[in-house]
């Protein structure tokens, strides 16, 4: 089974930059999006009859938003954590026979760190939510998690220390999540690989020079490690300031 996750930074713009070409080429069983920046009715995607579409729109126009396109019919779908509602459209959970799939667009702490306090509190709630799911069946979590976990995950670690997405608080919350029983699937296969990133600033020449951050992830309940087949980052795919990340797993049943 192949899964793809991509922060498209505005789906309508990404569609005009080749989104459907990549979607068709990827041929994923489950394809997750973050930062769709859409309201209901603002786009109609013809993905063929194989895919069911699930959308979580933010109340604020042109902001946040997530989506999941899946060939595998879920047993249930949930939007948000505490209740079936998420005003910023950040989370969709699909329940399948052998696992939960959660796609997430983690809140940004903002450049001035004005939202860091909210971010830290949100991380604690999100980790608790994933642990509740994991107590029922294994979990695969994917999306833009807005943190470069280790120095190996960012081009200029020293100069970015303390910046949004690389604060001790945010990095510590990722450490806490992994310690709660989750595996960073890319690092599972490539523990020492450097220079592989999933986000680059739009500033001139930054992407050409590969001055990037790895902030998009597939995490999986650690007991799913025997099912992990491969993980990748499609750095060559344009259309957004992020690139797609991928995961392949063997069949997961009860």
Tab-separated table of C-alpha atoms in Angstrom:
chain	number	residue	atom	x	y	z
A	1	UNK	CA	0.000	0.000	0.000
A	2	UNK	CA	1.352	3.401	-0.989
A	3	UNK	CA	0.620	6.613	0.900
A	4	UNK	CA	1.519	10.165	-0.079
A	5	UNK	CA	1.356	13.392	1.906
A	6	UNK	CA	1.832	16.882	0.467
A	7	UNK	CA	1.437	20.403	1.789
A	8	UNK	CA	0.257	22.006	-1.441
A	9	UNK	CA	0.185	25.598	-0.086
A	10	UNK	CA	-3.022	26.370	-1.934
A	11	UNK	CA	-4.517	23.536	-3.950
A	12	UNK	CA	-5.946	25.693	-6.723
A	13	UNK	CA	-2.527	27.186	-7.410
A	14	UNK	CA	-0.891	23.762	-7.184
A	15	UNK	CA	-3.349	22.302	-9.693
A	16	UNK	CA	-2.143	24.958	-12.131
A	17	UNK	CA	1.440	23.843	-11.472
A	18	UNK	CA	1.057	20.151	-12.251
A	19	UNK	CA	-0.630	18.668	-9.196
A	20	UNK	CA	-2.713	16.199	-11.193
A	21	UNK	CA	0.327	15.040	-13.173
A	22	UNK	CA	2.038	14.069	-9.933
A	23	UNK	CA	-1.147	12.640	-8.437
A	24	UNK	CA	-1.625	10.319	-11.399
A	25	UNK	CA	2.054	9.384	-11.512
A	26	UNK	CA	2.187	8.621	-7.790
A	27	UNK	CA	-0.758	6.218	-8.072
A	28	UNK	CA	-1.186	6.197	-4.303
A	29	UNK	CA	-3.767	4.215	-2.402
A	30	UNK	CA	-4.141	7.093	0.053
A	31	UNK	CA	-3.166	10.690	-0.798
A	32	UNK	CA	-3.227	13.346	1.938
A	33	UNK	CA	-3.082	17.122	1.542
A	34	UNK	CA	-2.392	19.967	3.908
A	35	UNK	CA	-2.859	23.719	3.521
A	36	UNK	CA	-5.504	23.356	0.811
A	37	UNK	CA	-6.665	26.964	1.441
A	38	UNK	CA	-10.158	26.174	0.188
A	39	UNK	CA	-13.777	26.518	1.121
A	40	UNK	CA	-16.468	24.034	0.173
A	41	UNK	CA	-17.379	24.325	-3.496
A	42	UNK	CA	-14.261	26.216	-4.587
A	43	UNK	CA	-12.762	23.308	-6.517
A	44	UNK	CA	-13.901	20.130	-8.204
A	45	UNK	CA	-11.202	17.527	-8.692
A	46	UNK	CA	-11.786	14.674	-11.094
A	47	UNK	CA	-9.610	11.958	-9.590
A	48	UNK	CA	-11.396	9.096	-11.252
A	49	UNK	CA	-13.931	6.778	-9.724
A	50	UNK	CA	-11.396	4.961	-7.551
A	51	UNK	CA	-11.021	7.690	-4.923
A	52	UNK	CA	-13.294	8.847	-2.156
A	53	UNK	CA	-12.625	12.440	-1.108
A	54	UNK	CA	-12.730	13.823	2.438
A	55	UNK	CA	-12.196	17.534	3.148
A	56	UNK	CA	-11.748	19.578	6.307
A	57	UNK	CA	-12.075	23.292	5.545
A	58	UNK	CA	-10.942	26.088	7.839
A	59	UNK	CA	-13.533	28.639	8.853
A	60	UNK	CA	-11.128	31.401	7.816
A	61	UNK	CA	-11.085	31.809	4.038
A	62	UNK	CA	-7.849	31.013	2.205
A	63	UNK	CA	-6.300	29.431	5.284
A	64	UNK	CA	-5.119	25.991	6.391
A	65	UNK	CA	-7.356	23.044	5.435
A	66	UNK	CA	-6.701	19.337	4.865
A	67	UNK	CA	-7.976	16.599	2.568
A	68	UNK	CA	-7.641	12.853	2.054
A	69	UNK	CA	-8.258	10.956	-1.183
A	70	UNK	CA	-8.464	7.212	-0.653
A	71	UNK	CA	-9.079	4.115	-2.729
A	72	UNK	CA	-9.722	2.146	0.446
A	73	UNK	CA	-13.122	2.885	1.929
A	74	UNK	CA	-12.733	3.885	5.582
A	75	UNK	CA	-14.823	2.443	8.364
A	76	UNK	CA	-15.247	5.921	9.856
A	77	UNK	CA	-14.049	9.501	9.382
A	78	UNK	CA	-13.439	12.116	12.048
A	79	UNK	CA	-12.551	15.806	11.851
A	80	UNK	CA	-10.614	17.337	14.721
A	81	UNK	CA	-9.476	15.911	18.065
A	82	UNK	CA	-11.808	16.460	20.998
A	83	UNK	CA	-14.959	16.583	18.902
A	84	UNK	CA	-15.935	16.079	15.283
A	85	UNK	CA	-15.031	19.671	14.470
A	86	UNK	CA	-11.832	21.598	13.758
A	87	UNK	CA	-12.183	25.372	13.130
A	88	UNK	CA	-8.802	25.569	11.409
A	89	UNK	CA	-9.353	22.403	9.371
A	90	UNK	CA	-6.112	20.833	10.553
A	91	UNK	CA	-6.934	17.173	11.183
A	92	UNK	CA	-8.711	14.317	9.435
A	93	UNK	CA	-8.737	10.793	10.885
A	94	UNK	CA	-9.748	7.795	8.805
A	95	UNK	CA	-10.300	4.452	10.466
A	96	UNK	CA	-9.453	1.341	8.447
A	97	UNK	CA	-9.649	-2.305	9.407
A	98	UNK	CA	-6.104	-2.588	10.716
A	99	UNK	CA	-5.056	1.004	11.478
A	100	UNK	CA	-5.966	4.662	11.813
A	101	UNK	CA	-4.684	7.214	9.301
A	102	UNK	CA	-4.339	10.773	10.599
A	103	UNK	CA	-3.349	13.668	8.376
A	104	UNK	CA	-2.371	16.855	10.183
A	105	UNK	CA	-1.322	20.420	9.522
A	106	UNK	CA	0.361	21.382	12.780
A	107	UNK	CA	-0.017	25.039	13.855
A	108	UNK	CA	2.914	27.312	13.111
A	109	UNK	CA	4.444	29.121	16.094
A	110	UNK	CA	4.810	32.223	13.839
A	111	UNK	CA	8.021	34.067	13.104
A	112	UNK	CA	7.781	36.147	16.297
A	113	UNK	CA	6.863	33.003	18.296
A	114	UNK	CA	3.596	34.662	19.324
A	115	UNK	CA	1.771	31.357	18.874
A	116	UNK	CA	4.399	29.143	20.513
A	117	UNK	CA	2.411	28.794	23.733
A	118	UNK	CA	-0.654	27.661	21.821
A	119	UNK	CA	1.501	25.362	19.697
A	120	UNK	CA	2.984	23.614	22.739
A	121	UNK	CA	-0.442	23.144	24.340
A	122	UNK	CA	-1.840	21.862	21.025
A	123	UNK	CA	1.027	19.363	20.735
A	124	UNK	CA	0.178	17.897	24.131
A	125	UNK	CA	-3.472	17.461	23.142
A	126	UNK	CA	-2.515	15.961	19.790
A	127	UNK	CA	-0.130	13.452	21.365
A	128	UNK	CA	-2.837	12.425	23.830
A	129	UNK	CA	-5.287	12.022	20.947
A	130	UNK	CA	-2.881	9.787	19.028
A	131	UNK	CA	-2.227	7.689	22.124
A	132	UNK	CA	-5.976	7.159	22.563
A	133	UNK	CA	-6.218	5.958	18.978
A	134	UNK	CA	-3.123	3.800	19.350
A	135	UNK	CA	-4.692	2.051	22.322
A	136	UNK	CA	-7.366	0.764	19.919
A	137	UNK	CA	-5.305	-0.002	16.806
A	138	UNK	CA	-2.024	1.173	15.236
A	139	UNK	CA	-1.762	4.692	13.822
A	140	UNK	CA	-0.092	6.218	10.767
A	141	UNK	CA	0.295	9.999	11.062
A	142	UNK	CA	1.302	12.183	8.150
A	143	UNK	CA	1.514	15.830	7.262
A	144	UNK	CA	3.255	19.127	7.737
A	145	UNK	CA	4.289	18.976	11.377
A	146	UNK	CA	6.096	22.333	11.217
A	147	UNK	CA	9.263	21.237	13.009
A	148	UNK	CA	12.710	20.120	11.971
A	149	UNK	CA	13.382	17.564	14.677
A	150	UNK	CA	17.155	17.190	14.642
A	151	UNK	CA	20.070	19.186	13.252
A	152	UNK	CA	20.305	16.666	10.411
A	153	UNK	CA	16.803	17.760	9.327
A	154	UNK	CA	17.732	21.372	8.567
A	155	UNK	CA	20.393	22.934	6.386
A	156	UNK	CA	21.598	25.709	8.704
A	157	UNK	CA	20.962	24.373	12.180
A	158	UNK	CA	23.150	26.770	14.159
A	159	UNK	CA	21.766	29.956	12.608
A	160	UNK	CA	18.178	28.717	12.998
A	161	UNK	CA	18.359	27.726	16.656
A	162	UNK	CA	15.385	29.270	18.437
A	163	UNK	CA	13.564	30.182	15.248
A	164	UNK	CA	9.986	29.098	14.613
A	165	UNK	CA	10.017	25.419	13.672
A	166	UNK	CA	13.375	24.844	15.352
A	167	UNK	CA	12.811	25.952	18.937
A	168	UNK	CA	13.719	23.644	21.818
A	169	UNK	CA	10.034	23.523	22.746
A	170	UNK	CA	8.846	22.347	19.313
A	171	UNK	CA	11.680	19.901	18.854
A	172	UNK	CA	11.062	18.563	22.347
A	173	UNK	CA	7.416	17.902	21.550
A	174	UNK	CA	8.440	15.801	18.543
A	175	UNK	CA	10.831	13.897	20.807
A	176	UNK	CA	7.966	13.338	23.233
A	177	UNK	CA	5.694	12.061	20.459
A	178	UNK	CA	8.267	9.569	19.204
A	179	UNK	CA	8.943	8.445	22.772
A	180	UNK	CA	5.216	7.781	23.176
A	181	UNK	CA	5.539	4.878	20.748
A	182	UNK	CA	5.886	6.296	17.254
A	183	UNK	CA	8.534	5.887	14.553
A	184	UNK	CA	9.785	8.551	12.145
A	185	UNK	CA	9.575	6.342	9.071
A	186	UNK	CA	12.068	8.273	6.938
A	187	UNK	CA	14.708	8.073	9.672
A	188	UNK	CA	13.844	4.405	10.196
A	189	UNK	CA	15.192	3.731	6.703
A	190	UNK	CA	17.725	6.572	6.439
A	191	UNK	CA	19.002	7.416	9.940
A	192	UNK	CA	22.072	9.288	8.722
A	193	UNK	CA	21.004	10.730	5.358
A	194	UNK	CA	21.742	14.453	5.121
A	195	UNK	CA	20.573	17.106	2.691
A	196	UNK	CA	17.070	15.676	2.166
A	197	UNK	CA	14.393	18.255	2.902
A	198	UNK	CA	10.678	18.782	2.279
A	199	UNK	CA	10.328	22.575	2.568
A	200	UNK	CA	12.246	25.528	1.168
A	201	UNK	CA	11.663	29.243	1.515
A	202	UNK	CA	10.431	31.095	-1.563
A	203	UNK	CA	13.416	33.445	-1.271
A	204	UNK	CA	15.546	33.532	-4.451
A	205	UNK	CA	17.901	30.596	-5.088
A	206	UNK	CA	17.034	28.888	-1.790
A	207	UNK	CA	15.562	25.766	-3.344
A	208	UNK	CA	18.176	25.685	-6.074
A	209	UNK	CA	20.855	25.643	-3.375
A	210	UNK	CA	18.842	23.124	-1.304
A	211	UNK	CA	18.697	25.300	1.790
A	212	UNK	CA	15.778	23.420	3.258
A	213	UNK	CA	14.014	21.928	6.241
A	214	UNK	CA	12.493	18.453	6.709
A	215	UNK	CA	9.191	19.303	8.362
A	216	UNK	CA	6.821	16.884	6.572
A	217	UNK	CA	6.583	13.407	8.046
A	218	UNK	CA	5.093	9.969	8.046
A	219	UNK	CA	5.092	8.651	11.597
A	220	UNK	CA	3.783	5.198	12.493
A	221	UNK	CA	3.046	3.316	15.667
A	222	UNK	CA	6.316	1.576	16.443
A	223	UNK	CA	4.670	-1.846	16.378
A	224	UNK	CA	4.054	-1.269	12.661
A	225	UNK	CA	7.790	-1.340	11.930
A	226	UNK	CA	7.567	-4.909	10.510
A	227	UNK	CA	5.076	-3.528	7.952
A	228	UNK	CA	7.277	-0.643	6.769
A	229	UNK	CA	8.470	-1.274	3.216
A	230	UNK	CA	9.908	2.086	2.192
A	231	UNK	CA	9.793	5.838	2.771
A	232	UNK	CA	10.751	8.691	0.495
A	233	UNK	CA	10.795	12.424	-0.130
A	234	UNK	CA	10.075	13.526	-3.708
A	235	UNK	CA	12.310	16.590	-3.610
A	236	UNK	CA	12.158	17.059	-7.398
A	237	UNK	CA	8.401	17.701	-7.427
A	238	UNK	CA	7.546	21.382	-7.717
A	239	UNK	CA	4.192	23.159	-7.402
A	240	UNK	CA	4.504	24.180	-3.743
A	241	UNK	CA	7.146	25.356	-1.291
A	242	UNK	CA	6.842	21.822	0.112
A	243	UNK	CA	7.395	18.571	-1.752
A	244	UNK	CA	5.505	15.284	-1.294
A	245	UNK	CA	6.617	12.644	1.189
A	246	UNK	CA	5.775	8.973	0.735
A	247	UNK	CA	5.394	5.744	2.665
A	248	UNK	CA	4.925	2.159	1.512
A	249	UNK	CA	3.618	-0.478	3.904
A	250	UNK	CA	2.594	-4.082	3.631
A	251	UNK	CA	-1.008	-5.031	4.297
A	252	UNK	CA	-2.118	-4.135	7.804
A	253	UNK	CA	-4.993	-6.196	9.146
A	254	UNK	CA	-6.378	-6.803	12.600
